[in-house]
C-alpha atoms as a printed R data frame, in Angstrom:
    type eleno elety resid chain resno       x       y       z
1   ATOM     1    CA   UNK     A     1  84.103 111.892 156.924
2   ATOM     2    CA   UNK     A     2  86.966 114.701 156.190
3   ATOM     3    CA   UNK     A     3  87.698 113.650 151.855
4   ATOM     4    CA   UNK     A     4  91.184 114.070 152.734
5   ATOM     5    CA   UNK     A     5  91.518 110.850 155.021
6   ATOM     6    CA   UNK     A     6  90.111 108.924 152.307
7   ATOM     7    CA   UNK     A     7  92.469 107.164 149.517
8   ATOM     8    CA   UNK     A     8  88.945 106.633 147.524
9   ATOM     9    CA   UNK     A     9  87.471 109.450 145.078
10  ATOM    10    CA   UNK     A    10  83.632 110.593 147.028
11  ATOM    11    CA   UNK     A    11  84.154 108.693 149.957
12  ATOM    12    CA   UNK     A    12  80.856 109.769 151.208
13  ATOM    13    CA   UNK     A    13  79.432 108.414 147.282
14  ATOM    14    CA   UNK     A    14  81.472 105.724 146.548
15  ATOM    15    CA   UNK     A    15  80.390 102.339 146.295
16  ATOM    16    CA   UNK     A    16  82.262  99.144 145.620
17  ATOM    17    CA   UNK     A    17  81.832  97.454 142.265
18  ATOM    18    CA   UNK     A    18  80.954  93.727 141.740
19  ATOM    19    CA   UNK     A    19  81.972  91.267 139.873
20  ATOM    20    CA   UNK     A    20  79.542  88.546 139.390
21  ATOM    21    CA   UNK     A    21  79.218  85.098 137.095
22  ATOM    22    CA   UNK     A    22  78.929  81.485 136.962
23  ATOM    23    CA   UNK     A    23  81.094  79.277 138.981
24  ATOM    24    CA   UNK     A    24  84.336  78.066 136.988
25  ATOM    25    CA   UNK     A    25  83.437  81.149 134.675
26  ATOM    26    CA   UNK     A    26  87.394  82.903 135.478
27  ATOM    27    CA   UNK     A    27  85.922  85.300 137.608
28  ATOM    28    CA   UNK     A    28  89.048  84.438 140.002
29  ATOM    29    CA   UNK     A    29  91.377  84.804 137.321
30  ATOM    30    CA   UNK     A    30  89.305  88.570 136.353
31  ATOM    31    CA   UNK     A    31  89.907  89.566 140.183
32  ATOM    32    CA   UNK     A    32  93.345  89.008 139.939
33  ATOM    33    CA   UNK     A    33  93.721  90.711 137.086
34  ATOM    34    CA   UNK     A    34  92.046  93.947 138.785
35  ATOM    35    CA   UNK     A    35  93.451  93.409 142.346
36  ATOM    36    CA   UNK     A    36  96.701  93.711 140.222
37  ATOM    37    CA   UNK     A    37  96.023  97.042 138.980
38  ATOM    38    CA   UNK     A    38  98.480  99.527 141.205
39  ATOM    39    CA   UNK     A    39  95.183 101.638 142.676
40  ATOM    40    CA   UNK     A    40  92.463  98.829 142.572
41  ATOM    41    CA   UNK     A    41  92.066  96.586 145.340
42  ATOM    42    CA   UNK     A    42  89.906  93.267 144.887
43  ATOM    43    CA   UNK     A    43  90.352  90.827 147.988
44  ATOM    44    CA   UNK     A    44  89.561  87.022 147.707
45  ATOM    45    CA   UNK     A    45  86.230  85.632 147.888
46  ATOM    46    CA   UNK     A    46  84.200  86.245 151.255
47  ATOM    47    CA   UNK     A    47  80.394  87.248 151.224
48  ATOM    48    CA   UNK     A    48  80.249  89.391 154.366
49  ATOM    49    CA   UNK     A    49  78.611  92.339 152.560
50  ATOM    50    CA   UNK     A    50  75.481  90.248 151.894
51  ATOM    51    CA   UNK     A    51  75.892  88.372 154.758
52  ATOM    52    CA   UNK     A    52  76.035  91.484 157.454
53  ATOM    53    CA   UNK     A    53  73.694  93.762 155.966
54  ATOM    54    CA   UNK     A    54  70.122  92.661 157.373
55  ATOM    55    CA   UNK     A    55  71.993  93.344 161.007
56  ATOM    56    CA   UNK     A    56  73.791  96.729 159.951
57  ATOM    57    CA   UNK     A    57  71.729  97.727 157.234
58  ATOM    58    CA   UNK     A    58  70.417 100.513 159.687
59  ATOM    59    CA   UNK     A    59  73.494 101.244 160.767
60  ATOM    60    CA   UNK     A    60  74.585 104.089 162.823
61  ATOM    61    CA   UNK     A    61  77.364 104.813 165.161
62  ATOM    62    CA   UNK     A    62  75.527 105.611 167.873
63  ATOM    63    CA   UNK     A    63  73.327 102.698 167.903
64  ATOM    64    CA   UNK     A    64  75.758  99.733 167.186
65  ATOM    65    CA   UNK     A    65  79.525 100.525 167.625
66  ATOM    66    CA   UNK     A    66  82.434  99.845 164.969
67  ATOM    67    CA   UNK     A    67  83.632  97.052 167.375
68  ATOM    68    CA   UNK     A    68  80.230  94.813 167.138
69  ATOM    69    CA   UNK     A    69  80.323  95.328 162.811
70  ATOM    70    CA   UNK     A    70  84.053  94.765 163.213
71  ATOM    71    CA   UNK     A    71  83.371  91.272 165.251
72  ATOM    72    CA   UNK     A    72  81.047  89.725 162.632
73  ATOM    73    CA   UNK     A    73  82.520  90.675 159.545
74  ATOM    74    CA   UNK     A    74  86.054  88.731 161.501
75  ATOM    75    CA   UNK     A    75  83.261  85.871 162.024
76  ATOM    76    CA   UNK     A    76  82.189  85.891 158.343
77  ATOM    77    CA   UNK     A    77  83.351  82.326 156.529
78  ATOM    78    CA   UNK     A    78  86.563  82.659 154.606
79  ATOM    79    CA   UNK     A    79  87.700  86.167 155.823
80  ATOM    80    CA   UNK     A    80  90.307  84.832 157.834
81  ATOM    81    CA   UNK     A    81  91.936  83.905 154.958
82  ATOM    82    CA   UNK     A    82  92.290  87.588 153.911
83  ATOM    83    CA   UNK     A    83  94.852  88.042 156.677
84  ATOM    84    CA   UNK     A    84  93.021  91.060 158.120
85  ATOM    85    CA   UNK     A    85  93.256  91.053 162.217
86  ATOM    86    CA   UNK     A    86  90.346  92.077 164.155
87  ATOM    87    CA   UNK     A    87  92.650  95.157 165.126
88  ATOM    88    CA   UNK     A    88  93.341  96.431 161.655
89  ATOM    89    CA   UNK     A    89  89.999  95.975 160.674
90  ATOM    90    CA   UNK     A    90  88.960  98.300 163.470
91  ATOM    91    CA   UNK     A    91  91.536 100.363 163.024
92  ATOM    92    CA   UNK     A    92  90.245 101.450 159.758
93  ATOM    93    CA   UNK     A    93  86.843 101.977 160.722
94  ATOM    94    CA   UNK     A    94  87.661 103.938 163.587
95  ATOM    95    CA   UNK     A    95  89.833 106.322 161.031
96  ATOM    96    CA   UNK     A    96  87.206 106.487 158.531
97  ATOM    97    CA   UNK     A    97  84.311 106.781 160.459
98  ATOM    98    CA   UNK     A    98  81.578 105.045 158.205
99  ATOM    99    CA   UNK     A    99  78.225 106.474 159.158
100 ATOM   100    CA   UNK     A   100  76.307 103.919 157.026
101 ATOM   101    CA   UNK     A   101  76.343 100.578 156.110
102 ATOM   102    CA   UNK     A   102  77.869 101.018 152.307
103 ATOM   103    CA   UNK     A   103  80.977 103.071 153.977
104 ATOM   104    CA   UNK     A   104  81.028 100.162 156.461
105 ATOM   105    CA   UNK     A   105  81.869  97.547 153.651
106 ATOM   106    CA   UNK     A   106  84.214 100.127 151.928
107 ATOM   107    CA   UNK     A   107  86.208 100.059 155.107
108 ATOM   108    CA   UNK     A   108  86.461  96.543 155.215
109 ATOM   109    CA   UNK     A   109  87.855  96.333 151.432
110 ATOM   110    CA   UNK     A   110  90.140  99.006 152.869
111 ATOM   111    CA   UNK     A   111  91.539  97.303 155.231
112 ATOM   112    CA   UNK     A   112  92.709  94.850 152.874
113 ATOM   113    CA   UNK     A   113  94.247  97.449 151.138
114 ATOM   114    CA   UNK     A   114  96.232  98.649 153.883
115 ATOM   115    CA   UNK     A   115  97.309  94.975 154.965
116 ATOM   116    CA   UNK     A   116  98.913  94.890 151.109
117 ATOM   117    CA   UNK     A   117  99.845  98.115 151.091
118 ATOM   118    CA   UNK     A   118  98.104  99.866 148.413
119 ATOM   119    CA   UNK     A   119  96.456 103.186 147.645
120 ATOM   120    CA   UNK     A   120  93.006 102.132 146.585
121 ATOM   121    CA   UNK     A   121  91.149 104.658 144.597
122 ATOM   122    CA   UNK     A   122  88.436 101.918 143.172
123 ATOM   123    CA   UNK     A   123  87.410  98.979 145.108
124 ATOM   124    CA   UNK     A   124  85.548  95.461 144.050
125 ATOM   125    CA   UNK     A   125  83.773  92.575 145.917
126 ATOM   126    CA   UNK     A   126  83.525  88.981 143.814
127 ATOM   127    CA   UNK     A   127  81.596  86.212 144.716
128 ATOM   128    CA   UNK     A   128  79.774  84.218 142.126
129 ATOM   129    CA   UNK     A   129  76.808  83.528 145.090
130 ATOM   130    CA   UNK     A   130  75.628  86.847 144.371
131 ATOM   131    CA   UNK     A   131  74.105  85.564 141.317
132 ATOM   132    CA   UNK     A   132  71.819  84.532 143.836
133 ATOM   133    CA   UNK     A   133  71.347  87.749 145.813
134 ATOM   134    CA   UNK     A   134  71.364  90.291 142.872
135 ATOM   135    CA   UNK     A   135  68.353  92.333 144.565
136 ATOM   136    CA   UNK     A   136  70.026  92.426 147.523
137 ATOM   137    CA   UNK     A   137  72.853  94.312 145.691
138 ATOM   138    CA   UNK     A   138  70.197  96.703 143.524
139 ATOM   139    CA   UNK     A   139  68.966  97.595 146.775
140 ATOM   140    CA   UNK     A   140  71.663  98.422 149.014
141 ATOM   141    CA   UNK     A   141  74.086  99.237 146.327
142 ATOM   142    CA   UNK     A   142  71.840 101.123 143.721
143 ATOM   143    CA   UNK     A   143  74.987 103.103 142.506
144 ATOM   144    CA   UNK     A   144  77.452 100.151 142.467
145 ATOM   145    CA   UNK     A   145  78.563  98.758 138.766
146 ATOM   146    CA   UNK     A   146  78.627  94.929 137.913
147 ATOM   147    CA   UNK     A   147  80.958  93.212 135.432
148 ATOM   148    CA   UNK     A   148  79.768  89.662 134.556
149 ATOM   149    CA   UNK     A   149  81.739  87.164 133.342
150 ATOM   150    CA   UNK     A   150  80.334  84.982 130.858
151 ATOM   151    CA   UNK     A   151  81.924  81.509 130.156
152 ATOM   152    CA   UNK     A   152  80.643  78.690 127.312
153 ATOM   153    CA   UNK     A   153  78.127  76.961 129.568
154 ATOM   154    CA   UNK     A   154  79.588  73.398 128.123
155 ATOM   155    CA   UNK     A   155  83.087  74.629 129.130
156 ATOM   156    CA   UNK     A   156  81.573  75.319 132.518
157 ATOM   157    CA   UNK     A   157  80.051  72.143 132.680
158 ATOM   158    CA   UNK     A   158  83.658  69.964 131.761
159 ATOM   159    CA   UNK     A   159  84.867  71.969 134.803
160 ATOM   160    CA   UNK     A   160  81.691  71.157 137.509
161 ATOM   161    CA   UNK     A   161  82.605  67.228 136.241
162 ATOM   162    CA   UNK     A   162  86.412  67.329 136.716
163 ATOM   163    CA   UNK     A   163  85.755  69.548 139.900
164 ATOM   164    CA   UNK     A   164  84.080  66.629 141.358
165 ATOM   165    CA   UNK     A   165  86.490  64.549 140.734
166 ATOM   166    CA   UNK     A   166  88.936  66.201 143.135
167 ATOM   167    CA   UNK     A   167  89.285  64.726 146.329
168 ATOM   168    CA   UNK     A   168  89.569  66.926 149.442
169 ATOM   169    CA   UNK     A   169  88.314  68.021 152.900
170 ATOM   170    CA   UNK     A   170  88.550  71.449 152.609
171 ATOM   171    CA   UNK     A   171  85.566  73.558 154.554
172 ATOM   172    CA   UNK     A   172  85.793  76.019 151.666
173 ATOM   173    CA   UNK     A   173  85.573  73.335 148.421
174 ATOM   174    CA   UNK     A   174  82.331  74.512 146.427
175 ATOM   175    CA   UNK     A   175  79.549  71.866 146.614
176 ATOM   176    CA   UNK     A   176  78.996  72.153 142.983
177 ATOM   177    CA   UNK     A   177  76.287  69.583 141.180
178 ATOM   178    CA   UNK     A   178  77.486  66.809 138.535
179 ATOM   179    CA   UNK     A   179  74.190  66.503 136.749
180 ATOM   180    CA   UNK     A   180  74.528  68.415 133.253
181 ATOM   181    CA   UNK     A   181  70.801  69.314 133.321
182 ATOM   182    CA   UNK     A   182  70.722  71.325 136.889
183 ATOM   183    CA   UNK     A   183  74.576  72.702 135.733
184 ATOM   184    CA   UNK     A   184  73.085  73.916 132.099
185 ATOM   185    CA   UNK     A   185  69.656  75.529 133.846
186 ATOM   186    CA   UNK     A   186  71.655  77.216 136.335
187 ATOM   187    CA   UNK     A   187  74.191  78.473 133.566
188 ATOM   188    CA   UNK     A   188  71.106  79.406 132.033
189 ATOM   189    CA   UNK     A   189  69.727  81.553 134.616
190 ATOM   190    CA   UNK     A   190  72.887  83.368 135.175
191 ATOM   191    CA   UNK     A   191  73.427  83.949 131.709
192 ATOM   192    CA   UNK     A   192  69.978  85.632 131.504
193 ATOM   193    CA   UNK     A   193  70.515  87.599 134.605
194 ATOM   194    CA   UNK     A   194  73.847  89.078 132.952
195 ATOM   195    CA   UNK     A   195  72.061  89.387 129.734
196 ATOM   196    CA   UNK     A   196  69.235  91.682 131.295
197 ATOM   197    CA   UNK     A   197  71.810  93.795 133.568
198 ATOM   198    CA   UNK     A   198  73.661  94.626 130.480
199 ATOM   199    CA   UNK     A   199  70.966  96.363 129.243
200 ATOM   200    CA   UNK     A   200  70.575  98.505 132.274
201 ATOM   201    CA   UNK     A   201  74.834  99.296 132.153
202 ATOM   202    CA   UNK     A   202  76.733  96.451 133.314
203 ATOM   203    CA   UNK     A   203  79.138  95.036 131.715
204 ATOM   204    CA   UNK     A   204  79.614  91.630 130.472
205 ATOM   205    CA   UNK     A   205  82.805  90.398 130.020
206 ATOM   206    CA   UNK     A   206  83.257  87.014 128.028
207 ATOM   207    CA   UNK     A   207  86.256  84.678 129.656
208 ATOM   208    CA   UNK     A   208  87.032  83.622 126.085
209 ATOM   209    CA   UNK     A   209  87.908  87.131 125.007
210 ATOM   210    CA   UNK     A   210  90.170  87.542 128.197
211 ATOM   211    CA   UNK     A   211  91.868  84.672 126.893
212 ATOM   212    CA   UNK     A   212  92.999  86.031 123.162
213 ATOM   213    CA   UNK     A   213  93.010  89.776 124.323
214 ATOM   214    CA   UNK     A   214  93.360  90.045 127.580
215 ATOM   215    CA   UNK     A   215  94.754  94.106 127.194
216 ATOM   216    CA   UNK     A   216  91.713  95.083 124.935
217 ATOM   217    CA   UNK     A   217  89.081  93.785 127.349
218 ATOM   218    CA   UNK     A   218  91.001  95.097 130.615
219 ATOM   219    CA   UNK     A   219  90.906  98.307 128.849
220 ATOM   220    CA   UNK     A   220  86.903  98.336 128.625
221 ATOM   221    CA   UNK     A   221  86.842  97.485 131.936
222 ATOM   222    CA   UNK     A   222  88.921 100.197 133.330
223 ATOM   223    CA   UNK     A   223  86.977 102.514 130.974
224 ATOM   224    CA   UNK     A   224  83.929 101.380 132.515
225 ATOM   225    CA   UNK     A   225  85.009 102.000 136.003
226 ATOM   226    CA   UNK     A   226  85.900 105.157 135.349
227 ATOM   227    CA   UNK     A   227  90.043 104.411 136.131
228 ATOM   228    CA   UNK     A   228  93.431 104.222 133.969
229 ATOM   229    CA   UNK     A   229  94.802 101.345 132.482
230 ATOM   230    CA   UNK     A   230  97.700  98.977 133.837
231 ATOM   231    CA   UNK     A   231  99.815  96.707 131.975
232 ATOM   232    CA   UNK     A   232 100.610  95.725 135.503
233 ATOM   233    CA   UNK     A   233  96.789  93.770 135.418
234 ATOM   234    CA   UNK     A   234  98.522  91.435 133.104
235 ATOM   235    CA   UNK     A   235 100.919  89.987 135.551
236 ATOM   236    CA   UNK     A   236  98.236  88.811 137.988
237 ATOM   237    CA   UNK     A   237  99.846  85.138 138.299
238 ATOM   238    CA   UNK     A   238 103.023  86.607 139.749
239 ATOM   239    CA   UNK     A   239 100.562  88.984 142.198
240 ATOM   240    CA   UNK     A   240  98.144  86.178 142.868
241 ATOM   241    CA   UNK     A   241  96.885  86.494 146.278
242 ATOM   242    CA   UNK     A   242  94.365  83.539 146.218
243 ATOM   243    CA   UNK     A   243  94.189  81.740 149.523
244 ATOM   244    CA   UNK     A   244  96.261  78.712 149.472
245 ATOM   245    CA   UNK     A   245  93.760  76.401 150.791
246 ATOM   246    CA   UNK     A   246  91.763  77.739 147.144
247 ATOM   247    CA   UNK     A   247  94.573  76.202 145.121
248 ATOM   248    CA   UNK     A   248  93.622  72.478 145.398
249 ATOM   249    CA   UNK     A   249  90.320  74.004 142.655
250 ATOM   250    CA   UNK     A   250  91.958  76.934 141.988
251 ATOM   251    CA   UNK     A   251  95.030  76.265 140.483
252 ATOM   252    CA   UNK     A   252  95.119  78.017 137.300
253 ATOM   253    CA   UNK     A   253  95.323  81.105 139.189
254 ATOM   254    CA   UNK     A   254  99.308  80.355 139.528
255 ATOM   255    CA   UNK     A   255  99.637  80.476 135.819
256 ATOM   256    CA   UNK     A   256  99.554  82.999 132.837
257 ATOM   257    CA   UNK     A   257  96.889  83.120 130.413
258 ATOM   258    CA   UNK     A   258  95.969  79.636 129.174
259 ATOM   259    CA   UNK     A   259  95.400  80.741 125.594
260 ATOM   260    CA   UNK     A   260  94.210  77.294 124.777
261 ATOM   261    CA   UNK     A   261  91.429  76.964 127.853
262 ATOM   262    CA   UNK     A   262  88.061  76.799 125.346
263 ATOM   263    CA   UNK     A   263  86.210  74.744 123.714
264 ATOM   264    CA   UNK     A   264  87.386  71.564 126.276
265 ATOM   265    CA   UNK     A   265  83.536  70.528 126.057
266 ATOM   266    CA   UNK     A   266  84.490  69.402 122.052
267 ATOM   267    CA   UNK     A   267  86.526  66.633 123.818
268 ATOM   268    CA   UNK     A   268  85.479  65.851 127.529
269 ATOM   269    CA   UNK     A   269  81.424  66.032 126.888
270 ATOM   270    CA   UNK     A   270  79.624  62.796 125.006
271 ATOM   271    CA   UNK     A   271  77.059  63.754 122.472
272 ATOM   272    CA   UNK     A   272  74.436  63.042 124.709
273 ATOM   273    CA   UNK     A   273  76.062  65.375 127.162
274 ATOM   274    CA   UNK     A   274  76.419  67.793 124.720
275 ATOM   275    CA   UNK     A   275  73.132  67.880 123.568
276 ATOM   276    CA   UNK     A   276  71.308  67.375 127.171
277 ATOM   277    CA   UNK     A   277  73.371  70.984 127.816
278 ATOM   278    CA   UNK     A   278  71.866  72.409 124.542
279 ATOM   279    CA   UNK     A   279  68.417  71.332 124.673
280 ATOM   280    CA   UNK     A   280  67.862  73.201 128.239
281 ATOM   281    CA   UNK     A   281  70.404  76.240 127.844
282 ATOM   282    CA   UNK     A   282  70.751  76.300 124.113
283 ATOM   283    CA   UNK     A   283  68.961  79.457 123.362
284 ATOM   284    CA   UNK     A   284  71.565  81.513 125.798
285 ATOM   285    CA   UNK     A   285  74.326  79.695 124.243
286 ATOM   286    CA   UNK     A   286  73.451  80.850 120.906
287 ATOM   287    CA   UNK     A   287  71.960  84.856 122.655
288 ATOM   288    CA   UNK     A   288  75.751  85.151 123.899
289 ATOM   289    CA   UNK     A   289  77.382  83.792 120.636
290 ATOM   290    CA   UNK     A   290  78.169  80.492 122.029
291 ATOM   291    CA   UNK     A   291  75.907  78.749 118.981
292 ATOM   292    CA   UNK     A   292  75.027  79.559 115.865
């Protein structure tokens, strides 16, 4: 792949960064904030780099064509509302020419940069289900960086409960549990997992900080991925590209900071609630500064 072609830094290097946490943790807010940034592109949720990569992950263009990757990643749940056309998407490919499967997922975040046209220079893929699939990312994306976002586990459990409150039919509403138990251990899990990846360079990225200094934190993280600063990041509610069938869970996105968004658990949990959360996750709560 000719460098010039390329709006990315190391095409033939690059991979895509990830940003990974909890569910109701602000990690949709935190894309916004990126796929804000004038040269960083960050498209709504869709997991169609885990997904694809047990078919492609031998990729070559002489065994399986652009048009075949191109098909499935169209096929893959909740691109379509990305906007991308089967056309574009192969459009890109086809001027890129990915020769493996990491420069076959860059293409597809590129193609989403095209669609809003934007010069990408760094690219990102969130989805809070690869909490799940981390070792899928370690091993096709040894090079890529991870920023978790880290959210008070009882704040994350007021927003499961009101979640299920909502009533909808949407195909893409998150089957999330109601039992505080199952939503503290797996709060518990994924606050170990970003725990232990910080200590091997990721970044972890508490939603309560983004709230009271939302400039000093987006400044670590553009440090961290190696790109300048925008004050543009801070204006993600008037950029917010979230898919409107999101909105119905997802409606925060539409606003500015909500300075005020912590410590909800002090009034929505019961004691017992409170203390059900502690006893199972209450030695992360207290690792990540959550309890004293």
């Amino acid at each position: 792949m000719s460098k010039n072609k390329s709006s990315l830094t190391n095409f033939d290097e690059c991979s895509p960064f990830f940003i990974l946490g909890n569910p109701r943790s602000g990690t949709s807010m935190f894309r916004m904030m990126l796929n804000s940034h004038p040269e960083m592109v960050v498209p709504p949720e869709c997991g169609f780099l885990e997904w694809l990569h047990s078919d492609f992950s031998d990729f070559s263009p002489e065994t399986k064509g652009y048009e075949q990757f191109a098909k499935s990643v169209c096929a893959s749940k909740k691109f379509e509302t990305w906007g991308v056309e089967y056309s574009q998407l192969l459009e890109t490919l086809v001027e890129y020419s990915p020769q493996n499967y990491r420069e076959l997922c860059l293409c597809v975040y590129l193609s989403y940069a095209k669609k809003i046209g934007k010069r990408a220079i760094r690219v990102g893929d969130k989805n809070n289900y690869y909490m799940k699939r981390l070792n899928v990312l370690d091993d096709r994306f040894p090079l890529s960086k991870k920023v978790f976002i880290l959210r008070d586990g009882r704040d994350v459990a007021c927003s499961y409960l009101k979640l299920n409150e909502v009533k909808t039919t949407s195909e893409y509403y998150p089957n999330l549990s109601s039992n505080i138990r199952e939503i503290a251990e797996e709060w518990r899990v994924n606050a170990e997992s970003a725990a232990a990846y910080e200590k091997s360079g990721a970044l972890v990225v508490k939603y309560e900080d983004l709230l009271s200094q939302a400039d000093v934190v987006l400044k670590e993280v553009c440090s961290y991925l190696s790109i300048y600063y925008s004050e543009s990041m801070l204006d993600f509610a008037q950029n917010n590209d979230e898919p409107v069938s999101f909105l119905q869970w997802k409606g925060k996105t539409t606003l500015d900071i909500q300075s005020d968004n912590k410590g909800n658990y002090k009034t929505i949990l019961s004691d017992t609630e409170c203390a059900e959360f502690e006893d199972v996750a209450g030695q992360m709560l207290k690792f990540h500064g959550y309890m004293s």
